[in-house]
Tab-separated table of C-alpha atoms and ligand atoms in Angstrom:
chain	number	residue	atom	x	y	z
N	128	UNK	CA	7.792	-9.554	14.364
N	129	UNK	CA	11.085	-10.489	15.642
N	130	UNK	CA	13.809	-7.709	14.257
N	131	UNK	CA	17.233	-9.077	13.134
N	132	UNK	CA	20.042	-7.019	14.045
N	133	UNK	CA	21.345	-6.091	10.779
N	134	UNK	CA	24.984	-5.126	12.193
N	135	UNK	CA	24.919	-8.613	12.734
N	136	UNK	CA	24.206	-9.105	8.575
N	137	UNK	CA	27.021	-8.977	6.414
N	138	UNK	CA	25.350	-6.407	3.723
N	139	UNK	CA	24.691	-8.220	0.678
N	140	UNK	CA	22.266	-5.170	-0.657
N	141	UNK	CA	19.489	-6.982	0.439
N	142	UNK	CA	18.150	-7.400	4.472
N	143	UNK	CA	15.182	-8.919	5.802
N	144	UNK	CA	13.885	-7.533	8.886
N	145	UNK	CA	10.272	-8.826	9.234
N	146	UNK	CA	10.295	-12.176	10.255
N	147	UNK	CA	6.427	-13.916	9.417
N	148	UNK	CA	4.530	-14.625	13.206
N	149	UNK	CA	1.775	-17.175	12.663
N	150	UNK	CA	0.927	-17.031	15.958
N	151	UNK	CA	-0.001	-13.357	16.001
N	152	UNK	CA	-1.713	-13.954	12.702
N	153	UNK	CA	-3.772	-16.646	14.057
N	154	UNK	CA	-4.660	-14.678	16.987
N	155	UNK	CA	-5.082	-11.271	14.543
N	156	UNK	CA	-7.558	-13.388	12.135
N	157	UNK	CA	-9.170	-15.622	14.777
N	158	UNK	CA	-10.375	-11.630	16.664
N	159	UNK	CA	-11.104	-10.387	13.560
N	160	UNK	CA	-13.673	-13.064	12.713
N	161	UNK	CA	-15.042	-13.656	15.820
N	162	UNK	CA	-15.597	-9.512	16.211
N	163	UNK	CA	-19.203	-8.020	16.372
N	164	UNK	CA	-18.249	-6.074	13.128
N	165	UNK	CA	-16.253	-8.878	11.550
N	166	UNK	CA	-12.928	-7.507	9.755
N	167	UNK	CA	-9.785	-8.617	8.402
N	168	UNK	CA	-6.776	-6.526	7.556
N	169	UNK	CA	-6.214	-5.593	4.286
N	170	UNK	CA	-2.831	-7.051	4.193
N	171	UNK	CA	-4.187	-10.253	4.028
N	172	UNK	CA	-5.774	-9.444	0.623
N	173	UNK	CA	-2.549	-9.839	-0.482
N	174	UNK	CA	-1.125	-13.628	-1.668
N	175	UNK	CA	0.549	-14.451	-4.772
N	176	UNK	CA	-2.877	-14.777	-6.525
N	177	UNK	CA	-4.273	-11.605	-4.614
N	178	UNK	CA	-0.913	-9.930	-5.836
N	179	UNK	CA	-1.464	-11.394	-9.358
N	180	UNK	CA	-5.073	-10.075	-9.273
N	181	UNK	CA	-4.167	-6.546	-7.977
N	182	UNK	CA	-2.226	-6.182	-10.810
N	183	UNK	CA	-4.790	-7.350	-12.954
N	184	UNK	CA	-7.560	-4.307	-11.275
N	185	UNK	CA	-4.624	-1.835	-12.415
N	186	UNK	CA	-5.496	-2.745	-15.888
N	187	UNK	CA	-8.984	-2.707	-15.608
N	188	UNK	CA	-10.672	0.455	-17.324
N	189	UNK	CA	-13.129	0.723	-14.499
N	190	UNK	CA	-9.979	1.160	-11.970
N	191	UNK	CA	-8.592	5.162	-12.996
N	192	UNK	CA	-5.684	5.387	-9.897
N	193	UNK	CA	-2.691	3.680	-11.355
N	194	UNK	CA	-3.160	5.071	-14.850
N	195	UNK	CA	-3.896	8.564	-13.379
N	196	UNK	CA	-1.584	8.964	-11.336
N	197	UNK	CA	1.245	7.629	-13.968
N	198	UNK	CA	0.278	10.184	-16.336
N	199	UNK	CA	0.516	12.763	-13.644
N	200	UNK	CA	4.128	11.398	-13.444
N	201	UNK	CA	4.499	11.334	-17.023
N	202	UNK	CA	3.337	14.864	-17.384
N	203	UNK	CA	5.353	16.702	-14.474
N	204	UNK	CA	8.223	14.154	-14.300
N	205	UNK	CA	10.681	17.404	-14.506
N	206	UNK	CA	8.709	19.524	-12.535
N	207	UNK	CA	8.543	16.615	-9.436
N	208	UNK	CA	12.320	16.250	-10.312
N	209	UNK	CA	12.919	20.104	-9.539
N	210	UNK	CA	10.710	19.918	-6.421
N	211	UNK	CA	12.895	16.242	-4.795
N	212	UNK	CA	16.199	17.827	-5.772
N	213	UNK	CA	19.256	15.430	-7.140
N	214	UNK	CA	21.526	13.152	-4.732
N	215	UNK	CA	18.804	12.345	-2.747
N	216	UNK	CA	18.204	8.580	-0.569
N	217	UNK	CA	15.347	7.880	-2.583
N	218	UNK	CA	13.663	4.939	0.026
N	219	UNK	CA	10.478	3.684	-1.966
N	220	UNK	CA	7.945	2.707	0.296
N	221	UNK	CA	5.987	-0.671	-0.938
N	222	UNK	CA	8.343	-1.211	-3.721
N	223	UNK	CA	6.915	-3.762	-6.270
N	224	UNK	CA	8.907	-4.331	-8.728
N	225	UNK	CA	10.428	-1.126	-8.271
N	226	UNK	CA	9.158	0.431	-11.758
N	227	UNK	CA	7.090	3.544	-10.438
N	228	UNK	CA	10.650	4.920	-8.855
N	229	UNK	CA	12.787	3.906	-11.481
N	230	UNK	CA	11.202	5.684	-14.341
N	231	UNK	CA	12.466	8.711	-12.162
N	232	UNK	CA	15.991	7.519	-11.853
N	233	UNK	CA	17.840	9.727	-14.941
N	234	UNK	CA	15.677	12.894	-13.777
N	235	UNK	CA	16.486	12.376	-9.724
N	236	UNK	CA	19.738	10.778	-10.180
N	237	UNK	CA	19.812	9.718	-6.110
N	238	UNK	CA	22.458	8.490	-4.274
N	239	UNK	CA	20.633	5.801	-3.547
N	240	UNK	CA	18.392	3.793	-3.805
N	241	UNK	CA	16.720	1.633	-1.041
N	242	UNK	CA	13.654	-0.282	-2.029
N	243	UNK	CA	11.150	-1.316	0.834
N	244	UNK	CA	8.660	-4.921	0.882
N	245	UNK	CA	7.716	-6.936	3.240
N	246	UNK	CA	9.644	-9.580	1.297
N	247	UNK	CA	13.389	-9.103	-0.275
N	248	UNK	CA	12.182	-12.017	-2.235
N	249	UNK	CA	9.764	-9.579	-3.766
N	250	UNK	CA	12.522	-7.128	-4.919
N	251	UNK	CA	15.721	-9.394	-5.361
N	252	UNK	CA	15.032	-9.514	-9.601
N	253	UNK	CA	13.400	-6.283	-10.286
N	254	UNK	CA	16.775	-5.180	-7.823
N	255	UNK	CA	19.412	-6.977	-9.810
N	256	UNK	CA	17.895	-5.416	-13.589
N	257	UNK	CA	18.301	-1.827	-12.242
N	258	UNK	CA	21.779	-2.362	-10.943
N	259	UNK	CA	22.345	-3.087	-14.492
N	260	UNK	CA	20.658	-0.096	-15.991
N	261	UNK	CA	22.043	1.937	-13.260
N	262	UNK	CA	25.451	0.891	-12.019
N	263	UNK	CA	25.782	4.329	-10.173
N	264	UNK	CA	23.135	3.803	-8.336
N	265	UNK	CA	23.387	2.021	-4.520
N	266	UNK	CA	20.633	0.113	-4.205
N	267	UNK	CA	19.737	-1.300	-0.704
N	268	UNK	CA	16.435	-3.499	-0.739
N	269	UNK	CA	15.254	-3.750	3.011
N	270	UNK	CA	12.495	-6.576	3.600
N	271	UNK	CA	10.224	-4.904	6.248
N	272	UNK	CA	6.670	-4.190	7.810
N	273	UNK	CA	7.027	-0.121	7.144
N	274	UNK	CA	3.384	-0.028	8.881
N	275	UNK	CA	4.454	-1.318	12.263
N	276	UNK	CA	7.685	0.946	12.081
N	277	UNK	CA	10.015	3.414	10.218
N	278	UNK	CA	13.579	2.189	11.889
N	279	UNK	CA	15.460	1.860	8.706
N	280	UNK	CA	19.256	0.262	9.178
N	281	UNK	CA	22.349	1.703	9.237
N	282	UNK	CA	23.358	1.386	5.572
N	283	UNK	CA	20.195	3.635	4.592
N	284	UNK	CA	22.195	6.939	4.055
N	285	UNK	CA	20.589	9.874	6.857
N	286	UNK	CA	20.796	12.417	4.519
N	287	UNK	CA	18.393	13.675	1.792
N	288	UNK	CA	16.213	11.118	2.684
N	289	UNK	CA	13.802	11.279	-0.746
N	290	UNK	CA	10.118	8.384	0.643
N	291	UNK	CA	8.075	7.306	-2.493
N	292	UNK	CA	4.748	6.677	-1.419
N	293	UNK	CA	2.716	6.045	-4.888
N	294	UNK	CA	-0.753	4.315	-5.538
N	295	UNK	CA	-3.006	5.820	-2.840
N	296	UNK	CA	-1.831	3.113	-0.358
N	297	UNK	CA	-1.646	5.700	2.784
N	298	UNK	CA	-5.835	5.007	1.250
N	299	UNK	CA	-5.779	2.043	2.472
N	300	UNK	CA	-5.317	3.055	6.555
N	301	UNK	CA	-7.702	5.165	8.566
N	302	UNK	CA	-6.972	8.583	9.364
N	303	UNK	CA	-5.896	8.108	12.606
N	304	UNK	CA	-3.384	4.834	10.967
N	305	UNK	CA	-2.231	7.819	8.690
N	306	UNK	CA	-1.653	9.933	10.024
N	307	UNK	CA	0.717	8.030	12.543
N	308	UNK	CA	2.409	6.748	9.267
N	309	UNK	CA	3.095	9.404	7.927
N	310	UNK	CA	4.610	10.780	11.413
N	311	UNK	CA	6.868	8.158	11.602
N	312	UNK	CA	7.958	8.798	7.625
N	313	UNK	CA	8.179	12.442	9.232
N	314	UNK	CA	10.596	11.098	12.270
N	315	UNK	CA	12.688	9.084	9.696
N	316	UNK	CA	12.995	12.537	7.116
N	317	UNK	CA	15.877	13.928	9.607
N	318	UNK	CA	15.661	18.588	8.889
N	319	UNK	CA	16.516	17.748	5.130
N	320	UNK	CA	14.265	15.202	4.013
N	321	UNK	CA	10.980	14.918	2.124
N	322	UNK	CA	8.633	13.001	0.921
N	323	UNK	CA	6.769	12.360	-2.456
N	324	UNK	CA	3.297	10.834	-2.115
N	325	UNK	CA	0.371	9.898	-4.465
N	326	UNK	CA	-3.228	10.152	-2.979
N	327	UNK	CA	-6.766	9.208	-4.548
N	328	UNK	CA	-9.634	11.946	-4.189
N	329	UNK	CA	-13.217	12.033	-3.636
N	330	UNK	CA	-15.518	12.320	-6.778
N	331	UNK	CA	-18.591	11.284	-8.500
N	332	UNK	CA	-20.104	8.437	-6.716
N	333	UNK	CA	-20.401	6.275	-9.822
N	334	UNK	CA	-17.007	6.240	-11.102
N	335	UNK	CA	-15.509	5.375	-6.989
N	336	UNK	CA	-18.387	2.523	-6.848
N	337	UNK	CA	-16.949	1.162	-10.793
N	338	UNK	CA	-13.434	1.338	-9.772
N	339	UNK	CA	-14.240	-1.522	-6.840
N	340	UNK	CA	-17.026	-3.231	-8.447
N	341	UNK	CA	-15.946	-3.950	-12.265
N	342	UNK	CA	-17.432	-4.974	-14.449
N	343	UNK	CA	-15.253	-8.280	-15.350
N	344	UNK	CA	-15.351	-9.198	-11.467
N	345	UNK	CA	-11.369	-9.062	-11.366
N	346	UNK	CA	-12.103	-6.882	-8.077
N	347	UNK	CA	-14.646	-9.668	-6.626
N	348	UNK	CA	-11.513	-12.436	-7.081
N	349	UNK	CA	-9.309	-10.468	-5.577
N	350	UNK	CA	-12.124	-9.484	-2.294
N	351	UNK	CA	-13.005	-13.432	-2.407
N	352	UNK	CA	-9.203	-15.104	-2.708
N	353	UNK	CA	-8.888	-13.801	0.514
N	354	UNK	CA	-11.242	-16.371	2.292
N	355	UNK	CA	-8.510	-19.293	0.597
N	356	UNK	CA	-5.471	-17.171	2.120
N	357	UNK	CA	-7.224	-17.556	5.134
N	358	UNK	CA	-7.875	-21.068	4.731
N	359	UNK	CA	-4.289	-21.784	4.079
N	360	UNK	CA	-3.261	-19.327	6.745
N	361	UNK	CA	-5.071	-20.122	9.863
N	362	UNK	CA	-7.056	-23.649	8.745
N	363	UNK	CA	-11.050	-21.852	8.364
N	364	UNK	CA	-12.883	-23.680	5.906
N	365	UNK	CA	-14.411	-20.815	3.640
N	366	UNK	CA	-15.925	-22.010	0.570
N	367	UNK	CA	-15.547	-19.145	-1.539
N	368	UNK	CA	-19.165	-19.664	-3.781
N	369	UNK	CA	-21.018	-19.199	0.316
N	370	UNK	CA	-19.750	-15.475	-0.248
N	371	UNK	CA	-20.199	-12.340	-2.405
N	372	UNK	CA	-17.704	-9.782	-3.550
N	373	UNK	CA	-19.404	-5.844	-2.137
N	374	UNK	CA	-17.859	-3.030	-3.085
N	375	UNK	CA	-19.469	0.809	-1.499
N	376	UNK	CA	-18.716	4.186	-1.199
N	377	UNK	CA	-19.310	5.097	2.206
N	378	UNK	CA	-20.009	8.879	1.878
N	379	UNK	CA	-20.102	9.700	5.946
N	380	UNK	CA	-16.869	8.341	6.170
N	381	UNK	CA	-14.890	8.997	2.666
N	382	UNK	CA	-14.177	5.547	2.222
N	383	UNK	CA	-14.735	2.877	-0.644
N	384	UNK	CA	-15.118	-0.198	1.683
N	385	UNK	CA	-15.255	-3.794	0.713
N	386	UNK	CA	-17.081	-6.983	2.080
N	387	UNK	CA	-17.603	-9.856	1.483
N	388	UNK	CA	-21.009	-10.818	2.119
N	389	UNK	CA	-22.461	-14.516	2.985
N	390	UNK	CA	-25.073	-15.531	0.406
N	391	UNK	CA	-27.112	-17.693	3.168
N	392	UNK	CA	-26.648	-19.029	6.945
N	393	UNK	CA	-22.740	-20.021	7.010
N	394	UNK	CA	-20.317	-21.808	9.803
N	395	UNK	CA	-17.282	-21.428	9.630
N	396	UNK	CA	-14.380	-23.730	11.485
N	397	UNK	CA	-10.670	-23.397	12.584
N	398	UNK	CA	-8.503	-24.452	14.610
N	399	UNK	CA	-9.274	-22.384	17.560
N	400	UNK	CA	-12.526	-20.807	16.794
N	401	UNK	CA	-16.088	-21.235	15.172
N	402	UNK	CA	-18.392	-18.607	13.556
N	403	UNK	CA	-21.964	-18.792	11.888
N	404	UNK	CA	-22.589	-15.994	9.789
N	405	UNK	CA	-26.567	-15.505	8.936
N	406	UNK	CA	-27.145	-14.947	5.426
N	407	UNK	CA	-25.951	-11.118	4.460
N	408	UNK	CA	-23.448	-10.860	7.180
N	409	UNK	CA	-20.404	-9.036	6.454
N	410	UNK	CA	-16.579	-9.055	6.730
N	411	UNK	CA	-15.000	-6.022	6.218
N	412	UNK	CA	-12.216	-6.690	4.261
N	413	UNK	CA	-10.916	-3.291	3.221
N	414	UNK	CA	-11.127	0.668	3.424
N	415	UNK	CA	-9.373	2.915	0.979
N	416	UNK	CA	-9.859	6.590	2.339
N	417	UNK	CA	-10.814	8.953	-0.331
N	418	UNK	CA	-9.065	12.698	0.533
N	419	UNK	CA	-9.852	16.321	-0.804
N	420	UNK	CA	-6.887	17.819	-1.331
N	421	UNK	CA	-7.235	20.222	1.838
N	422	UNK	CA	-8.212	17.535	3.963
N	423	UNK	CA	-4.479	15.799	2.841
N	424	UNK	CA	-2.609	19.031	3.044
N	425	UNK	CA	-4.045	19.619	6.587
N	426	UNK	CA	-3.224	15.501	7.606
N	427	UNK	CA	0.358	16.127	6.129
N	428	UNK	CA	0.660	19.346	8.422
N	429	UNK	CA	-0.302	17.630	11.297
N	430	UNK	CA	2.053	14.856	11.053
N	431	UNK	CA	4.774	17.292	10.721
N	432	UNK	CA	5.047	18.345	6.736
N	433	UNK	CA	5.590	22.282	5.494
N	434	UNK	CA	2.985	22.844	2.990
N	435	UNK	CA	3.641	20.922	-0.062
N	436	UNK	CA	3.807	21.120	-3.658
N	437	UNK	CA	0.749	19.775	-5.454
N	438	UNK	CA	0.305	18.116	-9.133
N	439	UNK	CA	-3.458	16.986	-10.399
N	440	UNK	CA	-4.487	15.173	-13.424
N	441	UNK	CA	-6.971	17.524	-15.492
N	442	UNK	CA	-10.454	15.749	-14.010
N	443	UNK	CA	-8.770	16.473	-10.514
N	444	UNK	CA	-9.026	12.624	-9.663
N	445	UNK	CA	-5.591	11.892	-8.404
N	446	UNK	CA	-3.191	14.234	-5.925
N	447	UNK	CA	0.706	13.633	-6.232
N	448	UNK	CA	2.069	15.538	-2.967
N	449	UNK	CA	5.676	16.880	-2.263
N	450	UNK	CA	5.802	17.303	1.111
N	451	UNK	CA	9.268	18.993	2.610
N	452	UNK	CA	9.799	18.838	6.769
N	453	UNK	CA	8.624	21.872	8.676
J	648	AVI	C1	-3.425	-0.613	-2.966
J	648	AVI	N1	-4.654	-0.115	-2.911
J	648	AVI	C2	-4.087	0.859	-2.971
J	648	AVI	C3	-5.943	-0.244	-3.726
J	648	AVI	C4	-6.812	0.572	-3.080
J	648	AVI	O1	-7.537	1.614	-4.386
J	648	AVI	O2	-7.454	1.120	-1.840
J	648	AVI	C5	-6.030	-1.892	-3.281
J	648	AVI	C6	-7.517	-2.108	-4.076
J	648	AVI	N2	-8.745	-2.612	-3.745
J	648	AVI	C7	-9.573	-3.108	-4.522
J	648	AVI	N3	-9.172	-2.541	-5.446
J	648	AVI	C8	-7.761	-2.065	-4.974
């Protein structure tokens, strides 16, 4: 990634800081595919088709996190807004279509809304239509990879920063990576900042497994599509039919794991690499960590946040936390 200097750019309401580095991507994927335990980062699940398949996952009966979090937001909108306060600089991490944050606008009345995603192209349509509805809120879309840096350009107000990170996306980082990311958010918060975050909870193994191995096979398609994305990105010659989706709960690590498993002996070639996978061998494509309330609050505290206010659903399946800096 080669960051641009935002001071050099005319302020258009959108700032693209992330630049794709094809050599770095090739090196990362080659190392992952050649490793003793092959693995790829979950970020590669999201090409155009992968993003659509993820949207479909959120509609599945088995995939409870999206609708459970929404039910908590709907039921607790007033309480959450009371806790976060008004006039904030609302920084929406992984904003996508900006819909989750937008539901809070009438209650939070932020002074500035800063949707952050890897590409401002994802944000443009959503932000334009929000601008019509909420002309009083200053909106600045930022294209950046916030998993590697939280350094925001000077156009983002420093006062009353409220970071919004819903959807339990924090679960796709290992606890060590999650602690580092939360630490960077804490740094970017200043003294009067805070974080509103959604986290998926540990629960019955069958409920968890079904959410990541649904009857329609949408999650399987989402996972297998990674192979098509890798073919495009680095020229591998994966055949989707040679692989099967595996979604399982690893209890000792408290995480769902997604893997792609070779259906028979397969040799995969790409410019710069070749690997023979034996039948049954797997590529680890995603982890989704599940927390207890206490475990997550400890993580927040270690990152420099004070005791958080929390809200959950009646089954205790999902947690929404509002944490201020300590
Ligand atoms: C984006 N993230 C929080 C999802 C999750 O539940 O870990 C990604 C996902 N993978 C399979 N289904 C959904």
